[in-house]
Amino acid sequence: MRILFVSNRLPLVIEKNGSDWSTQRGSGGLVTALDPVLKRSGGIWVGWPGTADIEINTLNTLLADFSEREGYRVAAVPLTAEEYKHFYEGYCNQIVWPLFHDLQSLCNFQPDYWASALKVEQKFAEVVQRHAQPNDLIWVQDYQLMGLGKALADRGVGNKIAFFLHIPFPPPDIFCKLPWRTDVLKALLHYEVIGLQTMRDLRNFSDCVNALLPDVEQRRTSRQSRMMLEERCSVAGVFPIGIDFEEFAGGAAEPRVAQNAAELRKNYPDRQIVLGVDRLDYTKGVPYRLRSFARMLERYPDLRRKVTLFQVVVPSREAVPQYQDLKAEIEQMVAHINGKYTEPGWVPIHYVFKHVDRSELLAWYRVADIALVTSLKDGMNLVAKEYCACQLDGNGVLVLSEFAGASEQLGRWAVLVNPYDIDGVADAIKLAALMTPAERRSAMEKLRTNIREQNVYWWLSQFLKVCGTRVNDAMPPPTIGKVA
Ligand code: ADQ
């Protein structure tokens, strides 16, 4: 079975240097995981190319070159600048994103955004239909395209169509705020398989279906719910996404990264490095984290000079006003805390706002004594997993939000926190800083074993099994066993 993979963005970045255009492969666990499946099955990836400013013939040539180089086809869904603004910046990032992260007060329920989402779904459906062959599995990714399954069914596309939601699914009292709640829920039930990250998300989804679509008959187990409506049947299930553990651990062991890490360590002698790495996003809870860090310095003066917070923020969605405000808020807070606590030879917070390159990121993961992952809500949070994979010496401590999806898998061996509890997080940082090497190693070994076993290939194989597709021979099998 060939896979026709659909996501909002294609797995590539288009760049312009002078008058020349070029493409680069996108990065991230999803691209790495799907790459071998697509290559082996002669698959195809459909999505928006990431720019509206390119002439169609140039785009087609670029995509053809990319396909040849990568070994699988890509097909573009061109969106106008206005569609991008209303659909992606509006419907996706000012409605669904905040609502699904329980932040309904940040939503802007503009009716035009919904109209645009329906239009864009039709555009995606048209391109998918054009490229789908009868036996393809059509696999749609994430919250931007929840309605695509229905748009395809309406056009008579009879393929098996599956969906995976990377972000959380909210409980009924929050989901019901969505003006188009019944349409969205009904549309989702056009997918035969609906993948969710955690049991919490499955419970919420199932409760929303119960509340809003009482005619749907549900048969539930802890990790799956079979939902029947009229002639259709959907299976909603829990499939926590993983990372390519070996790639991160191997990358962290590379000489360049090791040298980078050693240099960083030299700059912070006798000091614990506390690391935060986040996309610029209000769901990641950076202002709360900074407040907690300051509170820790205030309550436990003995720890001053002994810890330094290194906070990396990766630029993201800067066209959305809330993201600009967030950036300004973080910068003010960092300046304020540093102004208050800096002493000769010690600055409490080092703040970086940029795309750090991969080897630098891995060096930080490798060298950090404590990672702070304190999202207010998160589908999974891959940073938590990447940090542990890069902890080759096993000395690090993971401080993890109980509202990140990763807490369902990793919570037993992390220091779990409520990110809204400023005193609680301050105490957790202190607890982590004072943990003995034996305690640290024991917890980190269990974290790494779990992340290594339930890696991105395991995720893929679990999902495809429910879709009735065999995992491709070309894929590395899930690795089971003790972490070296
Ligand atoms: P995101 O919200 O983007 O993903 P996350 O899971 O934390 O969040 O992944 C961030 C990714 O960005 C990581 O893979 C990380 O390596 C990368 N990254 C972070 N800092 C970087 C930097 N400075 N430079 C370069 N790369 C950097 C959504 C959901 C999550 C869910 C994922 C996957 O919101 O909850 O875990 O999808 O399903």
Short mmCIF file of C-alpha atoms and ligand atoms in Angstrom, two decimals:
data_model
loop_
_atom_site.label_atom_id
_atom_site.label_comp_id
_atom_site.label_asym_id
_atom_site.label_seq_id
_atom_site.Cartn_x
_atom_site.Cartn_y
_atom_site.Cartn_z
CA MET A 1 0.00 0.00 0.00
CA ARG A 2 1.35 3.40 -0.97
CA ILE A 3 1.03 6.25 1.50
CA LEU A 4 -0.22 9.62 0.41
CA PHE A 5 0.83 11.87 3.22
CA VAL A 6 -0.85 15.27 3.70
CA SER A 7 0.28 18.04 6.00
CA ASN A 8 -0.18 21.77 6.08
CA ARG A 9 3.45 22.30 5.03
CA LEU A 10 5.55 20.23 2.64
CA PRO A 11 8.70 18.67 4.17
CA LEU A 12 10.94 21.25 2.54
CA VAL A 13 12.11 24.82 2.83
CA ILE A 14 12.22 26.98 -0.30
CA GLU A 15 14.92 29.66 -0.30
CA LYS A 16 15.84 32.50 -2.63
CA ASN A 17 19.43 33.66 -3.09
CA GLY A 18 19.53 36.60 -5.48
CA SER A 19 17.48 35.38 -8.44
CA ASP A 20 18.11 31.66 -7.73
CA TRP A 21 15.66 29.45 -5.93
CA SER A 22 16.63 26.30 -4.04
CA THR A 23 15.04 23.74 -1.75
CA GLN A 24 16.28 22.10 1.42
CA ARG A 25 14.85 19.11 3.18
CA GLY A 26 12.79 20.12 6.21
CA SER A 27 13.95 18.88 9.59
CA GLY A 28 12.20 17.18 12.47
CA GLY A 29 11.24 13.72 13.65
CA LEU A 30 8.28 13.39 11.33
CA VAL A 31 10.30 13.93 8.16
CA THR A 32 12.98 11.49 9.36
CA ALA A 33 10.40 8.85 10.24
CA LEU A 34 8.35 9.07 7.10
CA ASP A 35 11.20 9.41 4.69
CA PRO A 36 12.00 5.67 4.38
CA VAL A 37 8.32 4.68 4.17
CA LEU A 38 7.66 7.15 1.42
CA LYS A 39 10.76 6.15 -0.51
CA ARG A 40 10.06 2.44 -0.29
CA SER A 41 6.36 2.62 -1.07
CA GLY A 42 6.78 5.18 -3.84
CA GLY A 43 4.75 7.50 -1.67
CA ILE A 44 3.80 11.10 -2.15
CA TRP A 45 3.57 14.10 0.18
CA VAL A 46 0.98 16.82 -0.40
CA GLY A 47 1.12 20.23 1.31
CA TRP A 48 1.54 23.96 1.06
CA PRO A 49 5.05 24.83 -0.22
CA GLY A 50 5.58 27.55 2.37
CA THR A 51 5.55 30.58 0.09
CA ALA A 52 3.04 32.40 -2.10
CA ASP A 53 5.72 34.48 -3.83
CA ILE A 54 6.94 32.01 -6.39
CA GLU A 55 5.92 31.64 -9.98
CA ILE A 56 4.20 28.29 -10.70
CA ASN A 57 6.65 26.98 -13.32
CA THR A 58 9.63 27.73 -11.08
CA LEU A 59 7.84 25.98 -8.21
CA ASN A 60 7.12 22.89 -10.29
CA THR A 61 10.75 22.65 -11.40
CA LEU A 62 11.95 23.00 -7.80
CA LEU A 63 9.54 20.32 -6.58
CA ALA A 64 10.53 17.95 -9.39
CA ASP A 65 14.23 18.37 -8.46
CA PHE A 66 13.43 17.83 -4.78
CA SER A 67 11.44 14.67 -5.58
CA GLU A 68 14.27 13.26 -7.64
CA ARG A 69 16.80 13.99 -4.90
CA GLU A 70 14.74 12.63 -2.00
CA GLY A 71 13.21 9.62 -3.73
CA TYR A 72 9.53 10.40 -3.23
CA ARG A 73 7.12 12.77 -4.90
CA VAL A 74 5.82 16.01 -3.46
CA ALA A 75 2.78 17.90 -4.68
CA ALA A 76 2.01 21.50 -3.80
CA VAL A 77 -1.26 23.04 -2.71
CA PRO A 78 -0.78 26.69 -3.68
CA LEU A 79 -2.43 29.16 -1.30
CA THR A 80 -2.87 32.86 -1.93
CA ALA A 81 -1.45 35.35 0.56
CA GLU A 82 -5.00 36.07 1.72
CA GLU A 83 -5.81 32.38 2.23
CA TYR A 84 -2.59 31.99 4.17
CA LYS A 85 -3.56 34.94 6.37
CA HIS A 86 -7.16 33.88 7.05
CA PHE A 87 -6.65 30.14 7.13
CA TYR A 88 -3.22 29.61 8.67
CA GLU A 89 -2.73 32.74 10.75
CA GLY A 90 -6.46 33.07 11.48
CA TYR A 91 -8.37 29.80 11.72
CA CYS A 92 -5.37 27.62 12.64
CA ASN A 93 -3.36 29.88 14.89
CA GLN A 94 -5.93 32.23 16.39
CA ILE A 95 -8.73 29.73 16.91
CA VAL A 96 -7.86 26.04 16.94
CA TRP A 97 -4.36 26.34 18.41
CA PRO A 98 -5.27 28.40 21.53
CA LEU A 99 -8.61 26.60 22.04
CA PHE A 100 -7.09 23.11 21.90
CA HIS A 101 -4.47 24.23 24.43
CA ASP A 102 -7.23 25.33 26.86
CA LEU A 103 -6.56 29.04 26.25
CA GLN A 104 -9.97 30.07 24.97
CA SER A 105 -9.51 33.68 26.09
CA LEU A 106 -6.84 34.03 23.36
CA CYS A 107 -9.21 32.90 20.59
CA ASN A 108 -10.43 35.23 17.87
CA PHE A 109 -13.57 33.51 16.54
CA GLN A 110 -13.81 35.45 13.26
CA PRO A 111 -16.48 33.94 10.97
CA ASP A 112 -14.28 34.77 7.94
CA TYR A 113 -11.58 32.48 9.25
CA TRP A 114 -13.95 29.53 9.24
CA ALA A 115 -15.11 30.33 5.69
CA SER A 116 -11.48 30.42 4.62
CA ALA A 117 -10.74 27.07 6.31
CA LEU A 118 -13.54 25.43 4.32
CA LYS A 119 -12.19 26.91 1.11
CA VAL A 120 -8.63 25.80 1.80
CA GLU A 121 -9.83 22.27 2.65
CA GLN A 122 -11.36 22.12 -0.82
CA LYS A 123 -8.05 23.16 -2.35
CA PHE A 124 -6.22 20.42 -0.46
CA ALA A 125 -8.93 17.91 -1.37
CA GLU A 126 -8.64 18.78 -5.03
CA VAL A 127 -4.87 18.16 -5.09
CA VAL A 128 -5.13 14.97 -3.02
CA GLN A 129 -7.85 13.60 -5.30
CA ARG A 130 -5.75 14.35 -8.36
CA HIS A 131 -2.82 12.36 -7.01
CA ALA A 132 -4.53 9.50 -5.12
CA GLN A 133 -4.45 6.01 -6.56
CA PRO A 134 -7.16 3.51 -5.59
CA ASN A 135 -5.14 1.59 -2.95
CA ASP A 136 -3.34 4.52 -1.34
CA LEU A 137 -3.62 5.08 2.37
CA ILE A 138 -4.26 8.81 2.72
CA TRP A 139 -2.73 9.98 5.99
CA VAL A 140 -3.59 13.53 7.07
CA GLN A 141 -1.55 15.32 9.73
CA ASP A 142 -2.62 17.70 12.44
CA TYR A 143 -5.13 20.28 13.53
CA GLN A 144 -4.98 22.48 10.41
CA LEU A 145 -6.63 19.74 8.33
CA MET A 146 -9.24 18.21 10.63
CA GLY A 147 -11.92 18.71 7.98
CA LEU A 148 -10.04 17.26 5.02
CA GLY A 149 -11.38 13.71 5.46
CA LYS A 150 -14.93 14.95 4.97
CA ALA A 151 -13.96 17.16 2.01
CA LEU A 152 -12.43 14.08 0.37
CA ALA A 153 -15.42 11.87 1.14
CA ASP A 154 -17.76 14.52 -0.30
CA ARG A 155 -15.79 14.30 -3.54
CA GLY A 156 -16.25 10.54 -3.61
CA VAL A 157 -12.65 9.64 -2.74
CA GLY A 158 -13.08 6.08 -1.50
CA ASN A 159 -9.58 5.45 -0.09
CA LYS A 160 -8.80 4.57 3.49
CA ILE A 161 -8.18 7.95 5.16
CA ALA A 162 -6.41 8.33 8.51
CA PHE A 163 -5.58 11.32 10.70
CA PHE A 164 -3.11 12.15 13.46
CA LEU A 165 -3.53 15.06 15.86
CA HIS A 166 -0.18 16.31 17.19
CA ILE A 167 -1.71 18.76 19.68
CA PRO A 168 -4.01 18.01 22.65
CA PHE A 169 -7.75 17.46 22.26
CA PRO A 170 -9.63 19.68 24.75
CA PRO A 171 -12.37 18.57 27.16
CA PRO A 172 -16.04 19.26 26.23
CA ASP A 173 -16.45 22.44 28.30
CA ILE A 174 -13.64 24.03 26.26
CA PHE A 175 -14.27 22.39 22.88
CA CYS A 176 -17.91 23.52 23.03
CA LYS A 177 -16.79 27.16 22.81
CA LEU A 178 -15.94 26.55 19.15
CA PRO A 179 -18.78 28.05 17.06
CA TRP A 180 -18.39 25.24 14.50
CA ARG A 181 -17.95 22.46 17.06
CA THR A 182 -20.44 19.99 15.58
CA ASP A 183 -19.15 20.45 12.03
CA VAL A 184 -15.57 19.84 13.16
CA LEU A 185 -16.45 16.77 15.19
CA LYS A 186 -18.63 15.27 12.47
CA ALA A 187 -15.90 15.95 9.91
CA LEU A 188 -13.36 14.11 12.07
CA LEU A 189 -15.57 11.03 12.04
CA HIS A 190 -14.96 10.74 8.30
CA TYR A 191 -11.47 9.45 9.12
CA GLU A 192 -11.25 5.68 9.59
CA VAL A 193 -8.40 6.02 12.07
CA ILE A 194 -7.95 9.03 14.36
CA GLY A 195 -4.60 9.08 16.17
CA LEU A 196 -4.20 11.02 19.40
CA GLN A 197 -1.12 11.51 21.57
CA THR A 198 -2.37 10.49 25.02
CA MET A 199 -5.14 8.76 26.93
CA ARG A 200 -6.19 12.19 28.19
CA ASP A 201 -6.81 13.29 24.58
CA LEU A 202 -8.74 10.14 23.75
CA ARG A 203 -10.93 10.60 26.82
CA ASN A 204 -11.61 14.23 25.88
CA PHE A 205 -12.38 13.38 22.26
CA SER A 206 -14.67 10.57 23.25
CA ASP A 207 -16.47 12.81 25.82
CA CYS A 208 -16.95 15.52 23.17
CA VAL A 209 -18.47 12.97 20.79
CA ASN A 210 -20.79 11.77 23.57
CA ALA A 211 -21.83 15.30 24.43
CA LEU A 212 -22.37 16.66 20.91
CA LEU A 213 -23.16 13.62 18.78
CA PRO A 214 -25.38 11.37 20.91
CA ASP A 215 -26.23 9.17 17.89
CA VAL A 216 -22.67 7.92 17.70
CA GLU A 217 -22.33 4.49 19.28
CA GLN A 218 -19.00 4.11 21.10
CA ARG A 219 -17.16 1.03 22.29
CA ARG A 220 -14.28 2.10 24.48
CA THR A 221 -11.18 0.46 25.88
CA SER A 222 -8.46 2.42 27.67
CA ARG A 223 -6.43 3.03 24.48
CA GLN A 224 -9.07 2.90 21.75
CA SER A 225 -12.62 3.90 21.04
CA ARG A 226 -14.60 2.48 18.14
CA MET A 227 -17.17 5.04 17.00
CA MET A 228 -20.07 4.12 14.77
CA LEU A 229 -22.33 6.60 12.99
CA GLU A 230 -24.76 5.47 10.31
CA GLU A 231 -22.73 3.23 7.96
CA ARG A 232 -19.34 4.56 9.03
CA CYS A 233 -16.94 3.34 11.68
CA SER A 234 -13.89 5.20 13.01
CA VAL A 235 -11.25 3.98 15.43
CA ALA A 236 -9.77 6.65 17.69
CA GLY A 237 -6.62 5.50 19.45
CA VAL A 238 -3.62 6.56 21.52
CA PHE A 239 -0.28 6.70 19.65
CA PRO A 240 2.32 8.77 21.54
CA ILE A 241 4.82 10.13 19.05
CA GLY A 242 8.50 9.36 19.61
CA ILE A 243 11.82 10.64 18.31
CA ASP A 244 14.59 8.99 16.35
CA PHE A 245 16.50 8.15 19.52
CA GLU A 246 19.57 6.74 17.79
CA GLU A 247 19.90 9.81 15.62
CA PHE A 248 19.89 12.16 18.61
CA ALA A 249 22.13 9.96 20.79
CA GLY A 250 24.50 9.39 17.86
CA GLY A 251 24.50 13.10 17.03
CA ALA A 252 25.30 14.02 20.63
CA ALA A 253 28.29 11.62 20.52
CA GLU A 254 29.82 13.26 17.43
CA PRO A 255 33.26 14.81 18.08
CA ARG A 256 32.12 18.31 17.10
CA VAL A 257 29.19 18.19 19.52
CA ALA A 258 31.33 16.68 22.29
CA GLN A 259 33.87 19.45 21.85
CA ASN A 260 31.13 22.09 21.84
CA ALA A 261 29.68 20.60 25.01
CA ALA A 262 33.10 20.54 26.71
CA GLU A 263 33.62 24.21 25.88
CA LEU A 264 30.21 25.14 27.25
CA ARG A 265 30.97 23.25 30.43
CA LYS A 266 34.28 25.07 30.78
CA ASN A 267 32.39 28.39 30.72
CA TYR A 268 30.21 27.31 33.63
CA PRO A 269 32.56 25.68 36.15
CA ASP A 270 31.01 24.58 39.45
CA ARG A 271 27.64 25.63 38.20
CA GLN A 272 24.54 23.70 37.17
CA ILE A 273 23.23 24.52 33.73
CA VAL A 274 19.43 24.67 33.61
CA LEU A 275 18.11 24.53 30.03
CA GLY A 276 14.87 25.70 28.43
CA VAL A 277 14.36 25.18 24.66
CA ASP A 278 11.06 26.28 23.18
CA ARG A 279 9.42 27.55 20.07
CA LEU A 280 8.14 31.10 20.69
CA ASP A 281 4.67 30.11 21.82
CA TYR A 282 2.47 31.04 24.78
CA THR A 283 1.63 27.36 25.30
CA LYS A 284 5.24 26.66 26.27
CA GLY A 285 4.88 28.67 29.49
CA VAL A 286 8.15 30.62 29.29
CA PRO A 287 6.99 33.66 31.37
CA TYR A 288 5.75 31.35 34.16
CA ARG A 289 9.07 29.51 34.02
CA LEU A 290 11.05 32.73 34.35
CA ARG A 291 8.90 33.77 37.31
CA SER A 292 9.57 30.38 38.94
CA PHE A 293 13.28 30.66 38.33
CA ALA A 294 13.33 34.13 39.92
CA ARG A 295 11.28 32.80 42.84
CA MET A 296 13.82 30.01 43.34
CA LEU A 297 16.64 32.59 43.47
CA GLU A 298 14.66 34.65 45.94
CA ARG A 299 13.73 31.77 48.27
CA TYR A 300 17.00 29.86 48.12
CA PRO A 301 19.86 32.40 48.07
CA ASP A 302 22.35 29.53 48.55
CA LEU A 303 21.63 28.46 44.98
CA ARG A 304 22.57 31.85 43.50
CA ARG A 305 25.85 31.59 41.56
CA LYS A 306 25.34 27.82 41.54
CA VAL A 307 22.74 27.69 38.75
CA THR A 308 22.42 29.45 35.40
CA LEU A 309 19.34 29.27 33.22
CA PHE A 310 20.06 29.04 29.51
CA GLN A 311 16.81 29.84 27.71
CA VAL A 312 16.62 29.31 23.95
CA VAL A 313 13.52 30.62 22.18
CA VAL A 314 13.06 29.71 18.52
CA PRO A 315 11.27 32.37 16.41
CA SER A 316 7.79 31.28 15.33
CA ARG A 317 4.49 32.76 14.04
CA GLU A 318 5.75 36.31 14.52
CA ALA A 319 3.01 37.73 12.29
CA VAL A 320 0.42 36.87 14.97
CA PRO A 321 0.13 39.81 17.44
CA GLN A 322 0.07 37.59 20.56
CA TYR A 323 3.46 36.16 19.61
CA GLN A 324 4.98 39.63 19.29
CA ASP A 325 3.63 40.53 22.75
CA LEU A 326 5.01 37.31 24.18
CA LYS A 327 8.48 38.02 22.82
CA ALA A 328 8.45 41.49 24.40
CA GLU A 329 7.20 40.07 27.71
CA ILE A 330 9.97 37.44 27.84
CA GLU A 331 12.65 40.00 27.03
CA GLN A 332 11.43 42.38 29.74
CA MET A 333 11.32 39.62 32.32
CA VAL A 334 14.84 38.41 31.51
CA ALA A 335 16.17 41.97 31.78
CA HIS A 336 14.34 42.49 35.06
CA ILE A 337 15.57 39.26 36.68
CA ASN A 338 19.13 39.75 35.48
CA GLY A 339 19.04 43.35 36.66
CA LYS A 340 17.96 42.24 40.09
CA TYR A 341 20.20 39.23 40.70
CA THR A 342 23.35 39.54 38.55
CA GLU A 343 26.60 39.55 40.56
CA PRO A 344 30.18 39.96 39.35
CA GLY A 345 31.04 36.74 37.49
CA TRP A 346 27.47 35.43 37.38
CA VAL A 347 24.47 36.28 35.20
CA PRO A 348 21.40 34.23 36.22
CA ILE A 349 19.75 33.95 32.76
CA HIS A 350 21.34 33.65 29.33
CA TYR A 351 18.68 34.27 26.72
CA VAL A 352 18.92 33.39 23.02
CA PHE A 353 16.25 34.18 20.43
CA LYS A 354 17.21 32.42 17.18
CA HIS A 355 17.26 29.13 15.29
CA VAL A 356 20.31 27.53 16.89
CA ASP A 357 22.04 25.06 14.61
CA ARG A 358 21.67 21.38 15.25
CA SER A 359 25.13 20.72 16.67
CA GLU A 360 24.78 23.62 19.09
CA LEU A 361 21.35 22.38 20.19
CA LEU A 362 22.70 18.87 20.78
CA ALA A 363 25.66 20.27 22.75
CA TRP A 364 23.24 22.12 25.04
CA TYR A 365 21.13 18.98 25.47
CA ARG A 366 24.24 16.99 26.28
CA VAL A 367 25.73 19.39 28.77
CA ALA A 368 22.64 20.65 30.64
CA ASP A 369 22.27 19.37 34.20
CA ILE A 370 18.56 20.14 34.33
CA ALA A 371 15.97 20.58 31.55
CA LEU A 372 12.89 22.66 32.27
CA VAL A 373 9.93 21.58 30.12
CA THR A 374 7.09 23.51 31.70
CA SER A 375 4.47 23.82 28.94
CA LEU A 376 1.05 25.04 30.05
CA LYS A 377 -0.29 22.33 27.72
CA ASP A 378 1.45 20.32 25.00
CA GLY A 379 0.48 17.50 22.67
CA MET A 380 3.69 15.61 23.47
CA ASN A 381 6.81 17.84 23.68
CA LEU A 382 9.70 16.39 21.78
CA VAL A 383 12.29 18.58 23.52
CA ALA A 384 11.80 16.48 26.68
CA LYS A 385 12.62 13.32 24.72
CA GLU A 386 15.48 14.84 22.72
CA TYR A 387 17.12 16.11 25.92
CA CYS A 388 17.09 12.64 27.48
CA ALA A 389 18.37 10.98 24.29
CA CYS A 390 21.38 13.32 24.32
CA GLN A 391 22.17 12.70 28.00
CA LEU A 392 25.02 10.33 27.23
CA ASP A 393 26.46 10.53 30.76
CA GLY A 394 23.01 10.16 32.31
CA ASN A 395 23.53 12.99 34.79
CA GLY A 396 20.63 15.20 33.79
CA VAL A 397 17.28 15.72 35.47
CA LEU A 398 14.06 16.29 33.54
CA VAL A 399 11.63 18.72 35.16
CA LEU A 400 8.40 18.11 33.27
CA SER A 401 4.98 19.73 33.16
CA GLU A 402 2.16 17.39 34.10
CA PHE A 403 0.22 19.03 31.23
CA ALA A 404 2.69 17.96 28.52
CA GLY A 405 1.65 14.77 26.74
CA ALA A 406 5.12 13.37 27.48
CA SER A 407 4.23 13.20 31.18
CA GLU A 408 1.98 10.17 30.55
CA GLN A 409 5.01 8.15 29.40
CA LEU A 410 7.85 9.80 31.31
CA GLY A 411 6.24 11.25 34.44
CA ARG A 412 7.38 8.41 36.72
CA TRP A 413 11.05 9.28 36.26
CA ALA A 414 10.84 13.04 35.86
CA VAL A 415 10.29 15.75 38.46
CA LEU A 416 6.67 16.52 37.64
CA VAL A 417 5.36 20.07 38.07
CA ASN A 418 2.26 22.15 37.66
CA PRO A 419 3.68 24.99 35.52
CA TYR A 420 1.20 27.50 36.98
CA ASP A 421 2.48 26.82 40.52
CA ILE A 422 5.35 29.32 40.83
CA ASP A 423 6.43 28.12 44.28
CA GLY A 424 6.07 24.46 43.26
CA VAL A 425 8.31 24.90 40.19
CA ALA A 426 10.83 26.92 42.25
CA ASP A 427 10.99 24.01 44.71
CA ALA A 428 11.26 21.49 41.87
CA ILE A 429 14.30 23.32 40.45
CA LYS A 430 15.89 23.22 43.91
CA LEU A 431 15.05 19.53 44.28
CA ALA A 432 16.56 18.77 40.88
CA ALA A 433 19.68 20.79 41.64
CA LEU A 434 20.23 18.86 44.88
CA MET A 435 19.62 15.35 43.50
CA THR A 436 22.56 12.99 44.00
CA PRO A 437 24.43 11.58 40.99
CA ALA A 438 23.02 8.10 41.78
CA GLU A 439 19.42 9.38 41.82
CA ARG A 440 19.99 11.24 38.58
CA ARG A 441 21.52 8.30 36.76
CA SER A 442 18.90 5.85 37.88
CA ALA A 443 16.02 8.06 36.67
CA MET A 444 17.75 9.07 33.43
CA GLU A 445 18.50 5.46 32.50
CA LYS A 446 14.80 4.60 32.76
CA LEU A 447 13.80 7.66 30.79
CA ARG A 448 16.25 6.79 28.03
CA THR A 449 15.15 3.17 27.87
CA ASN A 450 11.54 4.21 27.46
CA ILE A 451 12.31 6.85 24.81
CA ARG A 452 14.57 4.45 22.92
CA GLU A 453 11.94 1.68 22.86
CA GLN A 454 8.96 3.88 22.06
CA ASN A 455 10.77 5.75 19.32
CA VAL A 456 9.32 7.32 16.21
CA TYR A 457 9.45 4.02 14.28
CA TRP A 458 7.50 2.31 17.05
CA TRP A 459 4.92 5.11 16.81
CA LEU A 460 4.67 4.67 13.07
CA SER A 461 4.34 0.91 13.25
CA GLN A 462 1.61 1.10 15.91
CA PHE A 463 -0.36 3.57 13.83
CA LEU A 464 0.02 1.76 10.54
CA LYS A 465 -0.96 -1.54 12.15
CA VAL A 466 -4.34 -0.08 13.08
CA CYS A 467 -4.63 1.27 9.53
CA GLY A 468 -4.07 -2.27 8.26
CA THR A 469 -0.73 -1.42 6.65
CA ARG A 470 2.42 -3.39 7.31
CA VAL A 471 5.47 -1.49 8.43
CA ASN A 472 7.85 -1.28 5.56
CA ASP A 473 10.91 -3.53 5.56
CA ALA A 474 13.06 -0.51 4.83
CA MET A 475 12.39 0.94 8.24
CA PRO A 476 14.68 0.38 11.21
CA PRO A 477 12.81 -1.84 13.69
CA PRO A 478 12.02 -0.40 17.12
CA THR A 479 15.08 -0.98 19.30
CA ILE A 480 14.43 -2.80 22.53
CA GLY A 481 16.99 -3.20 25.26
CA LYS A 482 19.28 -1.49 27.67
CA VAL A 483 20.67 1.87 26.71
CA ALA A 484 24.42 1.94 26.37
P1 ADQ B 1 5.88 21.79 18.61
O1 ADQ B 1 4.89 22.65 19.30
O2 ADQ B 1 6.71 22.44 17.57
O3 ADQ B 1 5.21 20.48 17.98
P2 ADQ B 1 7.88 20.23 20.26
O4 ADQ B 1 7.31 18.88 20.41
O5 ADQ B 1 8.47 20.78 21.50
O6 ADQ B 1 6.82 21.32 19.84
O7 ADQ B 1 8.97 20.19 19.12
C1 ADQ B 1 9.84 21.29 18.87
C2 ADQ B 1 10.90 20.85 17.88
O8 ADQ B 1 11.66 22.00 17.49
C3 ADQ B 1 11.88 19.85 18.48
O9 ADQ B 1 12.02 18.76 17.62
C4 ADQ B 1 13.19 20.63 18.63
O10 ADQ B 1 14.36 19.88 18.35
C5 ADQ B 1 13.05 21.71 17.59
N1 ADQ B 1 13.79 22.86 18.12
C6 ADQ B 1 13.62 23.39 19.32
N2 ADQ B 1 14.50 24.39 19.50
C7 ADQ B 1 15.22 24.50 18.39
C8 ADQ B 1 16.25 25.36 17.97
N3 ADQ B 1 16.70 26.32 18.75
N4 ADQ B 1 16.75 25.20 16.75
C9 ADQ B 1 16.28 24.23 15.98
N5 ADQ B 1 15.30 23.39 16.30
C10 ADQ B 1 14.76 23.52 17.50
C11 ADQ B 1 3.89 19.90 17.90
C12 ADQ B 1 3.12 19.81 19.20
C13 ADQ B 1 3.93 19.05 20.23
C14 ADQ B 1 4.27 17.66 19.67
C15 ADQ B 1 4.90 17.77 18.29
C16 ADQ B 1 5.08 16.40 17.64
O11 ADQ B 1 2.81 21.11 19.69
O12 ADQ B 1 3.22 18.94 21.45
O13 ADQ B 1 5.19 17.05 20.56
O14 ADQ B 1 4.08 18.55 17.43
O15 ADQ B 1 3.90 15.66 17.62
#
